Backbone as a ProteinNet text record, in pm:
[ID]
protein_1_A
[PRIMARY]
XXXXXXXXXXXXXXXXXXXXXXXXXXXXXXXXXXXXXXXXXXXXXXXXXXXXXXXXXXXXXXXXXXXXXXXXXXXXXXXXXXXXXXXXXXXXXXXXXXXXXXXXXXXXXXXXXXXXXXXXXXXXXXXXXXXXXXXXXXXXXXXXXXXXXXXXXXXXXXXXXXXXXXXXXXXXXXXXXXXXXXXXXXXXXXXXXXXXXXXXXXXXXXXXXXXXXXXXXXXXXXXXXXXXXXX
[TERTIARY]
9433.5	9360.7	9218.5	9179.9	9046.2	8956.2	8828	8732	8652.2	8625.8	8545.5	8417.7	8310.6	8182	8155.7	8105.1	8074.5	7931	7913.2	7777.8	7702.2	7586	7503.5	7419.1	7405.8	7323	7178.8	7113.8	6972	6891.1	6788.4	6705.4	6639.7	6620.5	6558.9	6418.2	6383.1	6250.2	6152.2	6047.7	5943.9	5855.1	5846.9	5764.7	5617.7	5548	5404.8	5331.2	5249.1	5173.8	5092.6	5084.5	5009.5	4864.6	4803.7	4663.5	4648.6	4742	4735.2	4755.8	4850.8	4875	4750.8	4682.8	4560.7	4454.9	4445.6	4348.9	4378.6	4506.6	4544.6	4512.7	4539.1	4507.5	4356.9	4278.7	4132.9	4085.2	4142.3	4104.4	4137.4	4254	4290.5	4193.4	4151	4054.4	3921.7	3877	3751.3	3762.9	3879.8	3900.3	3893.7	3948.3	3945.1	3801.9	3724.5	3584.5	3507.6	3529.4	3458.7	3496.9	3623.8	3670.2	3608.1	3598	3545.4	3394.5	3324.2	3177.5	3116.9	3194.2	3142.6	3045	3050.4	2963.9	3038.2	2977.5	3048.3	3073.5	3184.9	3233.8	3149.9	3085.1	3009.2	2870.6	2773.5	2636.9	2581.4	2600.9	2555.5	2404	2338.4	2193.5	2132	2026.2	1963.3	1821.7	1760.3	1625.8	1633.6	1567.9	1578.7	1442.7	1445.5	1322.4	1331.1	1220.6	1204.6	1177.4	1243.7	1237.8	1241.4	1224.2	1236.3	1315.5	1403	1474.1	1418.3	1361.3	1299.9	1389.5	1434.7	1515.9	1423.2	1414.5	1324.3	1397.2	1523.3	1599.8	1732.1	1732.1	1852.8	1972.8	2091.5	2217.4	2301.7	2259	2322.3	2469	2507.7	2645.4	2745.3	2696.5	2787.3	2835.8	2762.9	2801.8	2774	2686	2646.6	2511.6	2504.8	2378.9	2257.6	2275.6	2163.4	2099.6	2179.1	2132	2105.7	2111.6	2097.1	1951.7	1858.3	1718.5	1625.7	1508.4	1402.9	1363.5	1323.4	1280.8	1274.5	1218.4	1204.2	1285.6	1368.6	1459.3	1430.3	1377.3	1358.4	1493.9	1494.3	1619.1	1589.9	1694.9	1686	1763.3	1704.2	1767.4	1779.9	1895.1	1916.5	1957.9	1886.8	1915.7	1978.4	2091.2	2161.7	2244.6	2304.8	2390.5	2528.2	2632.9	2768.1	2807.1	2782.6	2823.8	2707	2593.7	2473.7	2430.2	2444.2	2393.9	2241.2	2180.5	2035.1	1981.3	1862.9	1802	1791.5	1824.9	1823.7	1960.2	2057	2195	2272.2	2376.8	2455.1	2536.8	2528.9	2601.4	2601.4	2689.5	2690.5	2586	2493.1	2389.3	2438	2376.9	2415.7	2295.3	2308.9	2205.6	2275.3	2239.5	2298.2	2190.9	2225.7	2130.7	2188.4	2111.3	2151.5	2056.4	2114.2	2040.8	2077.4	1983.5	2017.7	2084.8	2057.1	2111.4	2187.4	2235.8	2301.1	2452.4	2506.6	2650.9	2715.8	2846.3	2919.9	2873.9	2868.5	2826.7	2686.3	2602.8	2465.4	2445.3	2548.5	2535.9	2480.9	2483	2431.3	2529.4	2474.3	2554.7	2515	2613.3	2589.9	2631.9	2547.7	2580.5	2579.8	2683	2689.1	2697.3	2604.2	2601.6	2603.9	2665.6	2675.9	2636.8	2593.6	2554.7	2678.5	2672.4	2780.3	2717	2801.4	2753.2	2727.6	2689.7	2661.8	2743.9	2827.8	2909.5	3027.9	3106.6	3219.9	3320.6	3335.4	3428.8	3355.3	3243.1	3173.5	3115.4	3097.8	3046.7	3146.1	3270.2	3371.6	3396.5	3309	3326.1	3204.3	3227.4	3118.2	3048.9	2916	2836.7	2750.6	2779.1	2692.6	2553.6	2453.3	2314.1	2242.8	2126.1	2052.5	1964.3	1923.1	1838.6	1907.4	1913.3	2007	2007.1	1891.7	1888.8	1793.2	1786.5	1695.7	1765.1	1892.3	1967.9	2031.7	2085.6	2144.2	2260.3	2269.1	2375.8	2443.9	2575.5	2649	2736.2	2790.8	2880.6	3017.6	3041.4	3160.4	3287.5	3330.5	3450.2	3408.6	3478.8	3436.7	3467.2	3399.1	3428.2	3445.7	3489	3509.9	3398.7	3351.9	3257.4	3313.4	3371.8	3441	3559.6	3563.2	3673.5	3639.8	3527.5	3480.3	3484.7	3494.5	3475.4	3326.7	3267	3122.3	3091.6	2999.2	2947.3	2796.1	2734.5	2589.3	2538.6	2417.5	2354.7	2213.6	2175.7	2037.3	1986.5	1891.4	1838	1696.7	1671.3	1537.8	1431.7	1313.5	1198.3	1102.7	1065	982.2	1069.7	1003.5	1077.7	1052.8	1016.2	995.2	1128.5	1117.6	1237.6	1298.2	1213.2	1258.4	1191.7	1255.6	1193.8	1168.9	1065.8	1033.9	1070.1	1111	1151.9	1279.6	1367.5	1493	1513.4	1541.7	1579.9	1722.8	1746.1	1880.5	1937.9	2058.7	2124.1	2267.7	2324.4	2461.7	2541.4	2671.4	2761.2	2886.2	2929	3049.9	3160.8	3276.7	3397.9	3377	3299.4	3278.8	3181.7	3110.5	3017.9	2884.2	2787.3	2655	2583.4	2489.1	2410.2	2300	2278.8	2171.4	2081.7	1952.5	1858	1842	1845.4	1827.1	1711.2	1665.2	1556.9	1509.7	1434.3	1371.5	1384.8	1430.2	1440.1	1324.3	1241.4	1123.7	1132.9	1119.4	1115	969.5	944.1	806.7	760.8	829.2	782.7	898.4	882.9	990.9	998	1120.5	1146.9	1226.6	1245.3	1337.9	1475.9	1550.7	1680.3	1769.4	1826.4	1900.7	2034.7	2071.4	2202.8	2304.8	2263.2	2354.2	2466.3	2579.6	2694.7	2704.4	2695.2	2704	2851	2895.6	3036	3045.2	3066.2	3067.4	3191.6	3292.7	3411.5	3389.8	3337.4	3306.1	3186.5	3083.1	2960.6	2960.4	3040.6	3064.6	2952.1	2910.5	2809.2	2865.7	2795.9	2842.3	2861.5	2972.4	3003	3085.4	3118.8	3201	3320.1	3421.2	3537.2	3602.3	3626.3	3686.5	3832.4	3882.1	4025	4108.4	4231.9	4319.3	4336.7	4342.3	4365.9	4244.7	4123.9	4004.4	4004.4	4040.2	4049.1	4153.3	4268.6	4375.5	4330.9	4248.6	4199	4090.2	3997.5	3877.6	3896.8	3977.4	3979	4020.4	4128.8	4161.5	4050.1	3987.8	3881	3760	3721.1	3606.9	3636.6	3762.3	3797.2	3783.4	3833.4	3822.2	3678.7	3603.6	3462.7	3386.5	3416.8	3350.5	3385.4	3513.7	3555.8	3490.3	3493.3	3435.7	3285	3221	3077.7	3040.1	3116.9	3089.9	3112.8	3215.3	3246	3135.9	3072.6	2972	2829.4	2815.8	2681.3	2608.1
71.6	60.9	111.1	200.4	258.5	204.9	187.2	138.8	255.8	248.4	354.3	292.8	367.7	321.6	384.5	304	351.5	400.2	526.3	583.7	525.5	473.4	418.9	529.3	526.1	629.7	616	730.7	730.1	666	589.8	528.7	635.8	608.9	710.5	743.1	869.1	913.8	883.4	811.9	780.3	902.5	957.2	1076.7	1047.5	1143.4	1131.2	1170.2	1080.4	1119	1244.9	1335.6	1459.1	1435.3	1330.4	1303	1265.7	1182.9	1142.9	1263.5	1350.6	1471.2	1559.3	1569.3	1649.6	1591.3	1457.6	1393.6	1420.5	1418.2	1445.6	1590.1	1682.4	1823.4	1841.8	1775.2	1784.9	1728.6	1614.7	1554.9	1648.2	1713.1	1806.9	1924.2	1971.4	2080.4	2040.2	1916.6	1867.6	1857.3	1811.9	1803.5	1939.3	2040.4	2175.2	2227.4	2202.4	2245.6	2177.5	2046.4	1972.5	2023.2	2050.7	2101.4	2237.8	2323.5	2458.6	2459	2367.4	2370.1	2273.9	2174.2	2075.9	1977.6	1958.6	1861.6	1808.1	1709.6	1651.9	1760.5	1748.7	1863.2	1903.6	1809.7	1842.4	1779	1849.3	1797.3	1749.2	1830.3	1791.4	1795.6	1881.9	1898.7	1867.1	1787.9	1754.3	1704.2	1666.6	1608.6	1475.1	1373.8	1237.2	1188.9	1116.1	1070.7	923.5	851.9	724.4	753.2	681.9	718.7	594.2	616.3	510.3	562	477.1	505.7	414.1	475.1	399.8	406.7	291.8	286	264	363.3	359.2	331.1	373.8	358.7	291	158	86.2	114.3	103.6	119.2	-4.4	-117.7	-246.3	-249.7	-171.7	-175.6	-124	-56.2	-4.2	-114.2	-222.6	-328.4	-297.1	-200.5	-164.8	-230.9	-330.2	-403.8	-315.6	-206	-117	-64.9	-49.9	13.3	-85.6	-215.1	-315.6	-333.5	-334	-363.5	-252.7	-246.9	-161.9	-213.3	-122	-165.7	-51	-77.9	20.7	-26	61.3	27.4	117.2	61.9	141.5	193.6	312.7	372.1	477.7	527.6	638.3	756.2	873.9	995.4	1099	1160.7	1269.9	1395.3	1504.2	1633.8	1722.2	1783.4	1860.8	1971.4	2052.7	2162.4	2139.9	2159.8	2122.6	2184.3	2313.2	2382.1	2402	2341.3	2348.4	2491.1	2577.9	2714	2713	2825.1	2833.9	2831.1	2771.6	2772.9	2916.2	2932.8	3065.2	3129.4	3075.2	3124.1	3043.1	3102.9	3034.8	2922.9	2804.7	2687.8	2583.9	2485.4	2375.6	2272.7	2241.5	2144.8	2002.1	1909.3	1769.7	1678	1570.1	1467.1	1332.9	1261.7	1130.8	1025.1	917.4	810.9	678.6	605.2	469.5	369.1	278.9	172	41	-21.5	-131.6	-252.5	-283.4	-406.9	-382.5	-261.7	-229.1	-228	-263.4	-261.6	-393.3	-400.6	-523.3	-632.1	-755.7	-872.4	-855.9	-777	-761.2	-668.6	-596.4	-501.5	-368.4	-271.8	-138.6	-62.2	28.7	120	262.8	349.4	491.2	574.6	670.6	769.6	906.2	984.3	1119.9	1217.2	1313.4	1413.7	1551.6	1647.6	1785.1	1880.3	1999.4	2097.9	2144.6	2126.9	2166.4	2219.7	2255.9	2279.4	2146.3	2150.6	2027.2	2015.3	2113.8	2109	2015.1	2000.5	1908.1	1943.7	2073	2117.1	2154	2225.5	2277	2167.2	2044.9	1934.5	1894.9	1941.5	1911.7	2030.6	2130.6	2251.3	2267.7	2273.7	2291.5	2425.3	2424.7	2544.8	2576.6	2685.5	2724.2	2761.5	2723.4	2753.2	2801	2860.6	2911.8	2805.7	2705.8	2598.4	2466.7	2377	2264.8	2182.9	2143.3	2052.4	2099.3	2231.3	2287	2308.8	2270.5	2280.5	2145.6	2130.4	2003	1964.6	1834.4	1779.5	1665.9	1656.1	1547.6	1476.7	1362	1287.1	1353	1462.9	1548.4	1476.2	1374.2	1298.8	1174.4	1143.9	1032.9	897.5	795.7	657.8	580.5	455.6	374	271.2	251.6	145.7	76.7	-39.9	-104.6	-21	9.2	89.9	237.9	276.8	413.7	487.8	619.4	707.2	741.7	720.7	737.5	848	935.3	1036.9	1030	1063.9	1063	1203	1230.7	1361.7	1342	1422.1	1429	1569.3	1577.3	1706.6	1723.2	1825.7	1840.6	1869.3	1812.1	1838.9	1928.7	2039.3	2138	2244.2	2344.5	2457.5	2473.8	2364.8	2372.5	2395.5	2455.6	2475	2339.5	2242.5	2105.4	2016.2	1995	1912	1770.4	1707.3	1570.5	1470	1518.3	1429.4	1481.5	1386.1	1418.5	1322	1376	1291.4	1244.1	1113.7	1058	1036.9	1088	1075.1	1029.8	969.7	921	981.1	994.7	1046.7	959.5	923.7	844.4	931.1	922.9	988.1	1136.7	1202.6	1346.5	1385.5	1288.8	1316.6	1368.1	1375.6	1430.2	1341.3	1402.5	1329.5	1251.3	1128.3	1044.3	1004.1	1039	1006	855	805.5	661.7	631.7	730.3	699.6	821.2	793.5	898	863.7	959.7	945.8	1023.6	953.8	1015.5	1011.1	1128.4	1137.7	1119.6	1020.1	982.9	1027.7	986	1009.4	1058.3	1177.5	1230.2	1153.2	1128.2	1054.9	1143.2	1093.5	1160.7	1159.9	1269.3	1280.5	1161.5	1097.5	973.4	999.2	905.3	910.4	830.6	768.9	686.7	769.7	704.7	768.1	717.9	807.2	769.7	770.6	664	653.1	573.8	641.4	571.5	486.7	500.4	415.8	283.5	290.2	167	96.7	172.6	116.8	147.5	73.5	99.2	42.1	116.7	70.6	-44.2	-159.2	-275.2	-239.2	-287.6	-260.1	-135.6	-65.7	54.6	43.7	122.8	131.3	267.6	341.3	473.7	464.1	558.2	560.6	572.6	526.2	527.7	668.5	769.1	905	957.1	912.9	955	894.3	765.8	702.2	772.7	807.8	873.2	1008.2	1080.1	1209.9	1192.5	1099.9	1089.7	1008.8	901.2	805.3	866.2	947.5	1006.8	1096.5	1173.4	1263.4	1184.3	1077.6	998	926	878.4	809.5	903.3	1026.4	1124.5	1167.6	1179.9	1217.7	1111.9	982.1	875.7	884	905.7	914.9	1033.6	1147.6	1267.9	1255.7	1187.7	1167.3	1084.2	976.5	893.2	971.5	1056.1	1133.8	1232.1	1290.2	1393.8	1340	1207.4	1149.6	1167.6
1438.3	1311.5	1332	1254.4	1268.3	1159.2	1197.1	1097.7	1042.7	922	858	806.3	819.4	767.4	632.1	547.6	412	408.9	376.7	370.8	251.9	283.6	176.4	113	-14.5	-79.4	-35.7	-20.6	16.8	-94.1	-56.1	-160.7	-245.2	-371.1	-458.3	-411.1	-418.3	-377.6	-488.4	-451.3	-550.5	-568.3	-686.7	-706.2	-682	-626.2	-604.1	-731.2	-782	-902.8	-875.6	-972	-949.2	-913.3	-969.8	-937.6	-790.3	-739.3	-598.2	-508.6	-546.2	-467.8	-465.6	-579.6	-584.2	-492.5	-487.8	-399	-252.7	-216.1	-76.8	-40.8	-132.7	-107.3	-90.8	-176	-165	-31.8	9.9	138	253.6	247.2	353.2	358.7	240.8	238.4	298.9	270.4	328.4	480.3	526.6	670.9	737.2	672.6	728.4	735.1	629.5	629.9	742.1	758.9	863.8	1002.1	1022.1	1151.7	1181.8	1080.1	1101	1119.9	1051.5	1054.3	1154.8	1200.5	1293.9	1231.3	1099.3	1031.5	911.2	844	730.1	625.7	551.6	475.1	355.2	289.2	168.5	174.8	118.4	105.4	239.9	341.8	476.1	489.5	413	422.1	286	286	159	176.7	67	66	-6.2	49.9	-0.5	-50.3	-160.6	-224.7	-260.5	-245.4	-312	-458.1	-549.4	-690.3	-778.1	-908.1	-1007.6	-1126.4	-1175.8	-1299.8	-1407.1	-1509.9	-1618.8	-1741.4	-1787.8	-1908.5	-2027.8	-2114.8	-2230.4	-2361.4	-2371.9	-2496.3	-2462.9	-2449.1	-2406.3	-2496.2	-2435.6	-2509	-2480.5	-2536.1	-2504.9	-2544.4	-2646.9	-2695.8	-2592.4	-2487.4	-2385.3	-2290.6	-2282.1	-2191.5	-2046	-2019.9	-1883.5	-1856.9	-1767.1	-1748.1	-1723.1	-1650.2	-1622	-1749.9	-1855.8	-1978.9	-2091.5	-2061.3	-2165.9	-2209.8	-2115.2	-2145.2	-2095.9	-2156.8	-2102.2	-1964.1	-1876.2	-1744.1	-1646.7	-1531.2	-1424.3	-1304.4	-1251	-1141.8	-1020.9	-912.4	-790.6	-741.6	-686.4	-639.5	-533.4	-473.7	-378.2	-434.6	-427.1	-480.7	-370.5	-361.6	-265.5	-340.5	-316.1	-376.4	-269.4	-299.7	-197.1	-260.9	-173.5	-216	-155.7	-234.4	-192.9	-58.6	-42	80.5	176.6	144.4	229.8	259.1	159	172.9	170.4	207.7	208	64.6	43.5	-89.2	-142.9	-267.5	-329.7	-334.6	-256.3	-261.6	-365.7	-417.8	-520.3	-457.8	-516.5	-466.8	-579.4	-568.9	-665	-622.2	-711.5	-681.1	-700	-626.8	-637.3	-642.5	-716.5	-726.8	-708.1	-601.3	-573.8	-593.4	-662.7	-693.9	-645.1	-565.2	-526.2	-589.3	-669.1	-736.2	-666.9	-594.3	-503.8	-567.8	-693.5	-751.5	-881.2	-904	-1031.3	-1021.7	-905.5	-886.9	-922.3	-902.9	-928.5	-832.3	-880.5	-802.2	-744.7	-810.3	-766.5	-649.6	-609.1	-499.2	-545.3	-455.6	-487	-575.3	-654.4	-735.6	-701.9	-689.2	-662	-782.1	-817.6	-919.1	-852.6	-873.9	-821.4	-937.7	-938.8	-1044.4	-981.6	-1051.1	-1002.4	-1114.4	-1077.7	-1179	-1255.9	-1385.9	-1476.6	-1604	-1699	-1833.9	-1901.2	-2028.8	-2102.6	-2230.8	-2261.2	-2382	-2366.3	-2470.4	-2468.3	-2359.9	-2331.8	-2228.3	-2099.9	-2112.5	-1994.1	-1906.5	-1961.1	-1878.4	-1769.5	-1780.9	-1680	-1586.9	-1594.3	-1513.3	-1421.9	-1290.8	-1195.8	-1218.5	-1200.4	-1226.5	-1104.2	-1032.6	-920.1	-970.7	-894.5	-927.9	-802.2	-817.9	-702.4	-639.1	-718.9	-667.3	-699.9	-602.6	-604.8	-733	-783.3	-897.4	-1005	-1023.6	-1123.6	-1258	-1268.8	-1393.1	-1422.3	-1540.6	-1580.6	-1489.9	-1462.4	-1379.8	-1456.3	-1442.8	-1506.9	-1403.4	-1445.1	-1357.8	-1346.4	-1415.2	-1404.7	-1446.7	-1369.9	-1405.7	-1484.6	-1591.4	-1677.3	-1613.8	-1661.9	-1626.9	-1757.1	-1747.1	-1865	-1879.1	-2000.7	-2034.4	-2157.4	-2138.4	-2248.9	-2293	-2420.6	-2475.9	-2480.3	-2421.4	-2433.7	-2300.6	-2310.7	-2195.9	-2187.9	-2069.7	-2054	-1954.4	-1989.9	-1898.7	-1899.2	-1785.6	-1774.1	-1742.3	-1788.3	-1771.5	-1717.2	-1619	-1571.9	-1602.8	-1693.5	-1737.6	-1682.8	-1597	-1537.2	-1642.3	-1620.2	-1706.1	-1629.9	-1691.4	-1623.6	-1558.4	-1503.1	-1446	-1297	-1227.5	-1082.9	-1011.8	-892.4	-809.9	-774.2	-740.6	-716.3	-820.6	-935	-1039	-987.9	-1040	-1000.5	-1109.7	-1224.8	-1333.6	-1399.1	-1434.2	-1501.5	-1617.4	-1733.5	-1845.4	-1822.9	-1835.6	-1822.6	-1961.2	-1983.3	-2113.2	-2092.4	-2197	-2192.4	-2307.3	-2284.3	-2387.3	-2391.3	-2513	-2530.7	-2586.9	-2523.9	-2574.4	-2602.1	-2515.8	-2529.2	-2638.2	-2695	-2804.2	-2756.6	-2845.7	-2810.9	-2709.7	-2637.4	-2538.6	-2608.2	-2561.5	-2614.9	-2499	-2508	-2401.6	-2390.9	-2266.1	-2243.5	-2149.3	-2072	-1979	-1901	-1795.7	-1715.3	-1567	-1489.6	-1344.1	-1281.6	-1203.2	-1142.5	-990.6	-926.6	-780.7	-738.3	-654.5	-623.9	-485.9	-381.4	-245.2	-159.5	-101.8	-18.6	113.7	159	282.2	377.2	499.3	590.2	525.6	542	475.2	510.6	408.4	427.3	496.1	585.4	649.2	569.7	457.7	378.3	318.2	293.1	230.2	86.6	-8.3	-148.6	-190.1	-255.8	-295.2	-425.3	-538.9	-667.2	-689.8	-603.1	-615.5	-543.7	-420.9	-347.9	-411.3	-444.2	-504.1	-653.7	-724.5	-866.6	-952.3	-1051.5	-1145.6	-1228.6	-1229	-1304.4	-1451.5	-1508.7	-1648.2	-1669	-1561	-1571.8	-1476.6	-1504.8	-1415.6	-1434	-1325.4	-1339.3	-1381	-1460.7	-1492.8	-1365.7	-1371.7	-1254.4	-1199.7	-1286.7	-1237.9	-1161.6	-1199.1	-1126	-986	-975.3	-843.8	-757.8	-818.5	-743.2	-688.1	-762.4	-715.7	-611.2	-636.3	-553.2	-425.1	-431.2	-321.7	-187.4	-178.8	-48.4	4.7	-85.5	-41.7	7.4	-63.2	-20.3	111.2	127.4	251.5	370.7	356.2	464.9	485.8	376.1	390.6	469.4	443.2	518.8	666.8	697.5	837.5	907.2	838.3	900.1	912.8	815.8	823.5	944.7	970.3	1087.2	1215.7	1217.2	1336.8	1370.3	1266.6	1290.7	1280.7	1264.5	1254.8	1387.1
[MASK]
+++++++++++++++++++++++++++++++++++++++++++++++++++++++++++++++++++++++++++++++++++++++++++++++++++++++++++++++++++++++++++++++++++++++++++++++++++++++++++++++++++++++++++++++++++++++++++++++++++++++++++++++++++++++++++++++++++++++

């Protein structure tokens, strides 16, 4: 008498959400850049400033504590170029802001802005510029504030190569920009070794959509690892 084994069907394959797959591809690309350059993959070189964010026109209806009241908030600002090209070369500019007490549970909050357009569609499209932060920068990917989609804009005031003041504006659900305050760069410091991460250091009163986390989280995790390796 011979025994036969019954083949069990393979478990169903769980499809990978496209957003998660995009995040893994982005992380792999960052790893390749870091391996080729021997430094962290993005924004490796920058200039850091002690700064203040002044809220002049509160938007209490958003439910974001930072924007509820008038006030001045000390912060740190880093201006950089995505691929760390030489000043005057075309590159995507970046503006990173750390607000020490504006995050959840009273922790730090990070805002990351990149040079983009400012229209309903162009605000989601990266825009190479010759000088890192001499053009308008937005948060690029939206976040949620209550029932609304929220985007932030930093618009430079003046025509300096390195502006020292930026108008801060907010937009709900892709609508027009509304000025809420002024970001002032005060005193330049030694370039910061801090890692800015708007997912870990989330602005209180906001939460990114699940698809944004799925795209960003693998890339930020690898960027943190590679940053520590090349520190």
